[in-house]
Amino acid sequence: MDTTVPSPQPSASLIGRLRPAHAGDFVFHAVTFVFAFSVLVLIALMLFEMLRGSWLTISRYGLAFVYGTDWNPPVERFGALPFVYGTIVSSGVALVVAVPISIAVALFVTYQAPMALRRPVISVVELLAAIPSVAFGLWGIFVLVPFMRDTVAPPFISALGWMPLFEGPSYGVGMLTSGLILAIMITPIVTAVSRDVLAAVPQHQRDGALALGATQWEAVRVVFQYALPGITGAIILGLARAVGETMAVTMVIGNRADINASLFAPGYSMASVIANEFPEANSKLYMSALIEVGVLLFLVSFGVRALAQLLVWRATRGRSIGREG
Amino acid sequence: MSATAPQYGRGYRWRIALDAAARLATGAAAVLVIAILVIILAYMAYKGVGSLDVAFFTELPKPAGETGGGIVNAIAGSLIMLALAMAISVPVGILAAIYLSEFGTGLFAQILRFLTDVLAGIPSIVVGIFAYTLIVLPMRSFSGLAGGVALAIIMLPVVVRTSEETLRLVPQSLRDAGLAVGAPKWRVTIDVVLASAASGIATGVLLAVSRAMGETAPLLFTALGSTLWTTSLHKPMASIPAQIYSYSISPYDDWHRKAWAAAFTLVLLILALNLAVRYLTRSRHA
């Protein structure tokens, strides 16, 4: 999908400015403004409601909520670090796997694929983005988890089990499995944004390199220097996606609030603890703690998004790109 | 690139080899991604088709442990909540898009665009929490209403940005022509600009629906889910994605089969919507 927006142009040309003013126009302007403004109101209201809902734990635990490692609702101990850790590790795994593949696919469809293949490949990658999270989770539970447990993990553990990273028994569910599912899920967005960024690199950069006798790969490296800020933006957008992803992760991460160095160990993520425990939160404090995890998630996704947008905007000079669809 | 000149030197072969390896790697990456999509879809079809029957679409869920039954209440619930989400997000989204495309020239409009993108990026589980505190808590009940509102918030940014893009594609000369014959701007916007962008906006709405259709996280503690037939917006309501979730984490084989069948149906619907969108936009962008 072409997701570019032309940069803002004056909406009223000369003829628009010379015509007499209509009262209806003022009303129309005001009405549409109110609705556009509602987006801002909605976000502000969201933040307000969630801060209100989590005020109990914010005021009681302060920052200790974020770095506390013990999550034990029955005795009112709420430390969210295991979830932050799980989110970071599973998203990290996802980036390590998905970023090289996504950039390679973007390069393939931008420079290398035969013309007739480009649209179909782009479409297929976009269709991957359309599969709902819960369907990925279902596939994860019944296909990927057994595959990881029985086929992938045992040789790793027997060969590299001395490393903390691959320690312990493999349950199939865990950090690595959720990281891999996330990798599949963020590949479309990273690919799409990288493609837009590459397309925005002036053709003469590449032509110049090729004219000097560079191979295609060397020309790509030249282009890359130019595209680097935008590609960084693409990666961060992928990260934002991975951080907020809920269902598929909840279904395969194992849902255990431990901090464990092993990639095969079960864990928990910020989004999945909300999904899993919110319906059964039986005290005000417990509910407040889960909403505070939501606030953290909101702030992280807001910050990451702002950073990515800034980088991508710069790289493509004002075109807004890479929204998921 | 022809390699006829011999004076390229020792590094030449290495460079060519590296180039070939890089090309191979990018091609392989593309094949891998396509293979993963095919594997997932094929497995889903393989597991799903076998469990589909008429009862699946017409009967209510059977109690745990019993085989048979269907998910007709979840299908109805999804349709009701999507309809509600559309009824909220489509008018709001289109009016906001009109502001951004017709009046939005300043910094403020730029900020609103950015916030719309931020809204699109807020994790859907967070939207669920918001709908919970906003509607479920005051009403003291999980409800289809809360689920529909949550889905509306998910759809809104998609509707706004796709509609704005389409509105911007309408040539300025059309607006000028309308204004030149003396029509007020609001008439020109509605009768000329909006009318010529209608099909594009409809496409954007389809896209938003296809996105909301598969959302599970915002429904978990808003609509909650239900095993009963209900069309009341004030009661807990079942939905296809939430049903897939609860079936897939259950211990019953028959429910697992139902989960596959439901996932297959859902993915098929969403892919059909996406292909429709692709088909509709092709003629405009080609």
mmCIF file of C-alpha atoms in Angstrom, chain A residues 1-16 19 22-25 28-29 31-40 42-43 45-47 49-50 52-53 100-105 107-109 112 119-128 130-139 141-143 184 187 191 210 212-218 221 240-241 243-247 250-251 255 270-271 274-276 278-279 287 290-291 293-295 297-298 301-302 305-307 309-310 313 318 320-321 323-325, chain B residues 1 8 12 15-16 18-19 22-30 32-34 36-37 39-41 43-44 91-93 95-105 108 110-127 129-130 132-134 137 142 153 156-158 160-162 164-165 168-170 172 175-177 179-180 182-187 189-190 207 210-211 213-217 220-221 224 241-242 244-245 247-250 256 259-260 263 266-267 270-271 274-275 277-278 281-282 285:
data_model
loop_
_atom_site.group_PDB
_atom_site.id
_atom_site.type_symbol
_atom_site.label_atom_id
_atom_site.label_comp_id
_atom_site.label_asym_id
_atom_site.label_seq_id
_atom_site.Cartn_x
_atom_site.Cartn_y
_atom_site.Cartn_z
ATOM 1 C CA MET A 1 0.000 0.000 0.000
ATOM 2 C CA ASP A 2 1.208 3.422 -0.830
ATOM 3 C CA THR A 3 1.140 5.273 2.464
ATOM 4 C CA THR A 4 2.635 8.588 1.546
ATOM 5 C CA VAL A 5 0.921 11.834 2.263
ATOM 6 C CA PRO A 6 1.853 14.857 0.203
ATOM 7 C CA SER A 7 3.440 17.526 2.314
ATOM 8 C CA PRO A 8 0.987 20.160 3.499
ATOM 9 C CA GLN A 9 -0.076 22.526 0.783
ATOM 10 C CA PRO A 10 -2.103 25.693 1.172
ATOM 11 C CA SER A 11 -5.645 24.389 1.002
ATOM 12 C CA ALA A 12 -7.103 27.634 -0.241
ATOM 13 C CA SER A 13 -5.634 28.980 -3.429
ATOM 14 C CA LEU A 14 -5.988 32.567 -4.631
ATOM 15 C CA ILE A 15 -9.557 32.026 -5.720
ATOM 16 C CA GLY A 16 -10.379 30.695 -2.283
ATOM 17 C CA ARG A 19 -14.272 34.876 -2.446
ATOM 18 C CA HIS A 22 -19.840 32.472 4.290
ATOM 19 C CA ALA A 23 -21.199 32.023 7.777
ATOM 20 C CA GLY A 24 -21.658 28.325 7.025
ATOM 21 C CA ASP A 25 -17.955 28.010 6.357
ATOM 22 C CA PHE A 28 -18.068 23.944 9.111
ATOM 23 C CA HIS A 29 -14.496 24.833 10.018
ATOM 24 C CA VAL A 31 -17.214 21.468 13.546
ATOM 25 C CA THR A 32 -14.410 19.670 11.737
ATOM 26 C CA PHE A 33 -11.920 21.249 14.125
ATOM 27 C CA VAL A 34 -13.793 19.882 17.123
ATOM 28 C CA PHE A 35 -13.641 16.365 15.711
ATOM 29 C CA ALA A 36 -9.978 16.637 14.816
ATOM 30 C CA PHE A 37 -9.334 17.969 18.301
ATOM 31 C CA SER A 38 -11.096 14.936 19.747
ATOM 32 C CA VAL A 39 -8.020 12.864 18.903
ATOM 33 C CA LEU A 40 -5.982 15.013 21.268
ATOM 34 C CA LEU A 42 -8.895 11.120 23.566
ATOM 35 C CA ILE A 43 -5.180 10.660 24.185
ATOM 36 C CA LEU A 45 -8.261 11.367 28.584
ATOM 37 C CA MET A 46 -6.614 7.994 28.172
ATOM 38 C CA LEU A 47 -3.538 9.108 30.071
ATOM 39 C CA GLU A 49 -7.932 7.798 33.286
ATOM 40 C CA MET A 50 -5.007 5.427 33.534
ATOM 41 C CA ARG A 52 -6.181 7.896 38.062
ATOM 42 C CA GLY A 53 -6.698 4.148 37.948
ATOM 43 C CA PRO A 100 18.311 -8.245 8.897
ATOM 44 C CA ILE A 101 15.589 -10.221 7.135
ATOM 45 C CA SER A 102 13.331 -7.188 6.736
ATOM 46 C CA ILE A 103 16.099 -4.980 5.368
ATOM 47 C CA ALA A 104 17.136 -7.741 2.979
ATOM 48 C CA VAL A 105 13.569 -8.054 1.724
ATOM 49 C CA LEU A 107 16.581 -4.257 -0.669
ATOM 50 C CA PHE A 108 15.320 -7.163 -2.733
ATOM 51 C CA VAL A 109 12.080 -5.484 -3.759
ATOM 52 C CA GLN A 112 17.030 -6.588 -7.202
ATOM 53 C CA ARG A 119 4.442 -5.965 -6.361
ATOM 54 C CA PRO A 120 3.617 -9.595 -5.535
ATOM 55 C CA VAL A 121 6.410 -9.876 -2.969
ATOM 56 C CA ILE A 122 5.379 -6.581 -1.355
ATOM 57 C CA SER A 123 1.755 -7.761 -1.236
ATOM 58 C CA VAL A 124 2.650 -11.064 0.372
ATOM 59 C CA VAL A 125 4.684 -9.362 3.092
ATOM 60 C CA GLU A 126 1.770 -7.001 3.742
ATOM 61 C CA LEU A 127 -0.648 -9.910 4.013
ATOM 62 C CA LEU A 128 1.523 -11.244 6.814
ATOM 63 C CA ALA A 130 -3.015 -8.704 8.282
ATOM 64 C CA ILE A 131 -3.009 -12.000 10.195
ATOM 65 C CA PRO A 132 -4.378 -11.289 13.672
ATOM 66 C CA SER A 133 -2.213 -11.680 16.734
ATOM 67 C CA VAL A 134 -4.461 -14.345 18.217
ATOM 68 C CA ALA A 135 -4.065 -16.490 15.087
ATOM 69 C CA PHE A 136 -0.280 -16.243 15.389
ATOM 70 C CA GLY A 137 -0.685 -17.243 19.024
ATOM 71 C CA LEU A 138 -2.767 -20.281 18.115
ATOM 72 C CA TRP A 139 -0.172 -21.341 15.575
ATOM 73 C CA ILE A 141 0.882 -22.877 20.826
ATOM 74 C CA PHE A 142 0.299 -25.880 18.595
ATOM 75 C CA VAL A 143 3.139 -25.692 16.059
ATOM 76 C CA ILE A 184 7.377 -12.760 12.172
ATOM 77 C CA THR A 187 8.781 -8.099 9.711
ATOM 78 C CA THR A 191 10.143 -4.043 5.639
ATOM 79 C CA LEU A 210 27.446 2.382 -9.993
ATOM 80 C CA LEU A 212 32.255 4.661 -10.536
ATOM 81 C CA GLY A 213 32.305 0.910 -10.996
ATOM 82 C CA ALA A 214 30.811 -0.187 -7.697
ATOM 83 C CA THR A 215 29.062 -3.533 -7.620
ATOM 84 C CA GLN A 216 25.374 -3.588 -6.746
ATOM 85 C CA TRP A 217 26.236 -4.488 -3.162
ATOM 86 C CA GLU A 218 28.741 -1.663 -2.874
ATOM 87 C CA ARG A 221 26.306 0.354 1.039
ATOM 88 C CA ALA A 240 7.205 -0.276 19.191
ATOM 89 C CA ARG A 241 5.121 -2.953 17.524
ATOM 90 C CA VAL A 243 6.587 -3.989 22.759
ATOM 91 C CA GLY A 244 2.820 -3.548 22.444
ATOM 92 C CA GLU A 245 2.071 -6.950 20.979
ATOM 93 C CA THR A 246 -0.136 -8.841 23.386
ATOM 94 C CA MET A 247 -2.007 -11.959 22.406
ATOM 95 C CA THR A 250 0.716 -14.116 26.121
ATOM 96 C CA MET A 251 0.040 -17.458 24.473
ATOM 97 C CA ASN A 255 3.523 -16.324 31.890
ATOM 98 C CA MET A 270 4.207 -6.088 30.256
ATOM 99 C CA ALA A 271 1.390 -6.574 27.781
ATOM 100 C CA ILE A 274 -2.190 -7.281 31.780
ATOM 101 C CA ALA A 275 -3.970 -9.626 29.394
ATOM 102 C CA ASN A 276 -3.535 -12.601 31.677
ATOM 103 C CA PHE A 278 -6.475 -8.205 34.635
ATOM 104 C CA PRO A 279 -9.678 -10.286 34.555
ATOM 105 C CA MET A 287 -5.931 -3.721 39.649
ATOM 106 C CA LEU A 290 -1.830 -3.763 36.442
ATOM 107 C CA ILE A 291 -3.080 -0.391 35.216
ATOM 108 C CA VAL A 293 1.961 -1.518 33.949
ATOM 109 C CA GLY A 294 -0.394 -0.218 31.263
ATOM 110 C CA VAL A 295 0.772 3.340 31.936
ATOM 111 C CA LEU A 297 3.469 0.529 28.251
ATOM 112 C CA PHE A 298 1.675 3.668 27.091
ATOM 113 C CA SER A 301 5.123 3.211 23.101
ATOM 114 C CA PHE A 302 4.552 6.966 22.984
ATOM 115 C CA ARG A 305 6.883 6.220 18.457
ATOM 116 C CA ALA A 306 7.877 9.878 18.737
ATOM 117 C CA LEU A 307 11.536 9.016 18.246
ATOM 118 C CA GLN A 309 8.535 9.372 13.669
ATOM 119 C CA LEU A 310 11.179 12.028 14.019
ATOM 120 C CA TRP A 313 10.195 12.212 8.944
ATOM 121 C CA GLY A 318 7.974 15.289 5.794
ATOM 122 C CA SER A 320 4.364 10.352 6.931
ATOM 123 C CA ILE A 321 5.034 6.703 6.346
ATOM 124 C CA ARG A 323 1.606 3.180 9.394
ATOM 125 C CA GLU A 324 0.358 -0.320 9.864
ATOM 126 C CA GLY A 325 -2.642 -1.354 7.913
ATOM 127 C CA MET B 1 27.806 -5.009 -15.656
ATOM 128 C CA TYR B 8 40.515 -4.767 -12.104
ATOM 129 C CA TYR B 12 37.852 -7.855 -8.165
ATOM 130 C CA ARG B 15 34.042 -8.027 -4.807
ATOM 131 C CA ILE B 16 32.024 -9.918 -7.376
ATOM 132 C CA LEU B 18 30.522 -10.618 -2.206
ATOM 133 C CA ASP B 19 28.012 -8.990 -4.526
ATOM 134 C CA ALA B 22 24.520 -10.319 -0.994
ATOM 135 C CA ARG B 23 22.069 -10.772 -3.877
ATOM 136 C CA LEU B 24 21.541 -14.369 -2.896
ATOM 137 C CA ALA B 25 20.943 -13.380 0.722
ATOM 138 C CA THR B 26 18.301 -10.785 -0.113
ATOM 139 C CA GLY B 27 16.546 -13.216 -2.421
ATOM 140 C CA ALA B 28 16.675 -15.893 0.248
ATOM 141 C CA ALA B 29 15.179 -13.510 2.811
ATOM 142 C CA ALA B 30 12.248 -12.819 0.499
ATOM 143 C CA LEU B 32 11.854 -17.169 3.682
ATOM 144 C CA VAL B 33 9.206 -14.577 4.506
ATOM 145 C CA ILE B 34 6.897 -15.846 1.782
ATOM 146 C CA ILE B 36 6.524 -18.541 6.510
ATOM 147 C CA LEU B 37 3.274 -16.941 5.367
ATOM 148 C CA ILE B 39 3.291 -22.409 6.009
ATOM 149 C CA ILE B 40 1.099 -20.594 8.533
ATOM 150 C CA LEU B 41 -1.840 -20.199 6.160
ATOM 151 C CA TYR B 43 -1.463 -25.238 8.335
ATOM 152 C CA MET B 44 -4.395 -23.112 9.421
ATOM 153 C CA PRO B 91 -18.120 9.960 11.247
ATOM 154 C CA VAL B 92 -15.566 11.224 13.761
ATOM 155 C CA GLY B 93 -12.682 10.045 11.614
ATOM 156 C CA LEU B 95 -14.734 14.934 9.962
ATOM 157 C CA ALA B 96 -11.293 14.991 11.564
ATOM 158 C CA ALA B 97 -9.769 14.071 8.200
ATOM 159 C CA ILE B 98 -11.676 16.912 6.509
ATOM 160 C CA TYR B 99 -10.200 19.337 9.009
ATOM 161 C CA LEU B 100 -6.696 18.042 8.429
ATOM 162 C CA SER B 101 -6.918 18.063 4.634
ATOM 163 C CA GLU B 102 -9.009 21.207 4.071
ATOM 164 C CA PHE B 103 -7.968 23.466 6.943
ATOM 165 C CA GLY B 104 -4.910 21.795 8.382
ATOM 166 C CA THR B 105 -1.971 23.891 7.334
ATOM 167 C CA PHE B 108 -1.412 22.549 15.238
ATOM 168 C CA GLN B 110 0.856 18.843 12.202
ATOM 169 C CA ILE B 111 0.663 18.008 15.913
ATOM 170 C CA LEU B 112 -2.764 16.437 15.422
ATOM 171 C CA ARG B 113 -1.360 14.295 12.599
ATOM 172 C CA PHE B 114 1.422 13.166 14.855
ATOM 173 C CA LEU B 115 -1.013 12.388 17.680
ATOM 174 C CA THR B 116 -3.148 10.376 15.281
ATOM 175 C CA ASP B 117 -0.099 8.278 14.489
ATOM 176 C CA VAL B 118 0.604 7.976 18.210
ATOM 177 C CA LEU B 119 -2.957 6.788 18.761
ATOM 178 C CA ALA B 120 -2.452 4.174 16.050
ATOM 179 C CA GLY B 121 0.647 3.003 17.863
ATOM 180 C CA ILE B 122 -0.808 2.695 21.360
ATOM 181 C CA PRO B 123 -0.862 -0.999 22.277
ATOM 182 C CA SER B 124 -4.372 -2.364 21.904
ATOM 183 C CA ILE B 125 -4.250 -3.846 25.413
ATOM 184 C CA VAL B 126 -3.861 -0.295 26.750
ATOM 185 C CA VAL B 127 -6.943 0.740 24.791
ATOM 186 C CA ILE B 129 -7.694 -0.804 29.971
ATOM 187 C CA PHE B 130 -8.961 2.636 28.989
ATOM 188 C CA TYR B 132 -12.486 -0.690 31.093
ATOM 189 C CA THR B 133 -11.963 2.338 33.326
ATOM 190 C CA LEU B 134 -14.184 4.509 31.127
ATOM 191 C CA LEU B 137 -16.207 0.403 35.908
ATOM 192 C CA PHE B 142 -18.554 -6.048 31.159
ATOM 193 C CA ILE B 153 -10.557 3.782 19.286
ATOM 194 C CA LEU B 156 -10.200 5.862 14.492
ATOM 195 C CA PRO B 157 -6.587 6.669 13.547
ATOM 196 C CA VAL B 158 -6.730 4.368 10.534
ATOM 197 C CA VAL B 160 -8.467 9.550 9.887
ATOM 198 C CA ARG B 161 -5.183 9.024 8.081
ATOM 199 C CA THR B 162 -6.496 7.024 5.118
ATOM 200 C CA GLU B 164 -6.983 12.439 4.825
ATOM 201 C CA GLU B 165 -4.715 10.865 2.228
ATOM 202 C CA ARG B 168 -5.633 15.267 -0.444
ATOM 203 C CA LEU B 169 -5.610 13.377 -3.723
ATOM 204 C CA VAL B 170 -8.624 15.373 -4.917
ATOM 205 C CA GLN B 172 -7.197 21.566 -6.102
ATOM 206 C CA ARG B 175 -12.184 22.852 -5.238
ATOM 207 C CA ASP B 176 -11.416 26.058 -7.122
ATOM 208 C CA ALA B 177 -14.068 25.282 -9.720
ATOM 209 C CA LEU B 179 -15.652 28.036 -5.221
ATOM 210 C CA ALA B 180 -15.531 29.950 -8.500
ATOM 211 C CA GLY B 182 -19.974 30.852 -5.844
ATOM 212 C CA ALA B 183 -20.552 27.816 -3.636
ATOM 213 C CA PRO B 184 -19.502 28.184 -0.012
ATOM 214 C CA LYS B 185 -16.547 26.148 1.061
ATOM 215 C CA TRP B 186 -18.560 23.713 3.160
ATOM 216 C CA ARG B 187 -20.741 22.861 0.165
ATOM 217 C CA THR B 189 -16.099 20.188 0.526
ATOM 218 C CA ILE B 190 -19.132 17.987 1.000
ATOM 219 C CA LEU B 207 -8.932 -1.410 6.107
ATOM 220 C CA SER B 210 -10.069 -5.556 8.861
ATOM 221 C CA ARG B 211 -7.691 -4.384 11.531
ATOM 222 C CA MET B 213 -11.798 -7.541 13.319
ATOM 223 C CA GLY B 214 -8.816 -9.524 14.553
ATOM 224 C CA GLU B 215 -8.224 -7.520 17.712
ATOM 225 C CA THR B 216 -8.460 -9.637 20.824
ATOM 226 C CA ALA B 217 -6.573 -7.799 23.535
ATOM 227 C CA LEU B 220 -10.581 -9.425 26.928
ATOM 228 C CA PHE B 221 -11.849 -7.289 29.775
ATOM 229 C CA LEU B 224 -15.193 -10.294 28.170
ATOM 230 C CA PRO B 241 -11.035 -13.526 18.321
ATOM 231 C CA ALA B 242 -11.746 -13.781 22.056
ATOM 232 C CA ILE B 244 -10.193 -18.330 19.586
ATOM 233 C CA TYR B 245 -8.125 -17.264 22.574
ATOM 234 C CA TYR B 247 -10.545 -22.152 23.134
ATOM 235 C CA SER B 248 -6.853 -22.344 22.317
ATOM 236 C CA ILE B 249 -5.729 -22.151 25.954
ATOM 237 C CA SER B 250 -8.358 -24.687 27.040
ATOM 238 C CA HIS B 256 -8.827 -26.755 19.921
ATOM 239 C CA ALA B 259 -10.159 -22.588 17.658
ATOM 240 C CA TRP B 260 -8.548 -23.635 14.376
ATOM 241 C CA ALA B 263 -9.016 -18.763 13.226
ATOM 242 C CA LEU B 266 -11.297 -15.070 10.692
ATOM 243 C CA VAL B 267 -8.057 -15.019 8.701
ATOM 244 C CA ILE B 270 -9.491 -10.486 6.972
ATOM 245 C CA LEU B 271 -7.433 -11.504 3.976
ATOM 246 C CA ASN B 274 -7.366 -6.792 2.521
ATOM 247 C CA LEU B 275 -7.433 -8.145 -1.008
ATOM 248 C CA VAL B 277 -8.781 -2.990 -0.416
ATOM 249 C CA ARG B 278 -5.810 -3.805 -2.611
ATOM 250 C CA THR B 281 -6.772 1.053 -4.509
ATOM 251 C CA ARG B 282 -4.997 -0.448 -7.497
ATOM 252 C CA HIS B 285 -2.674 4.455 -7.805
#
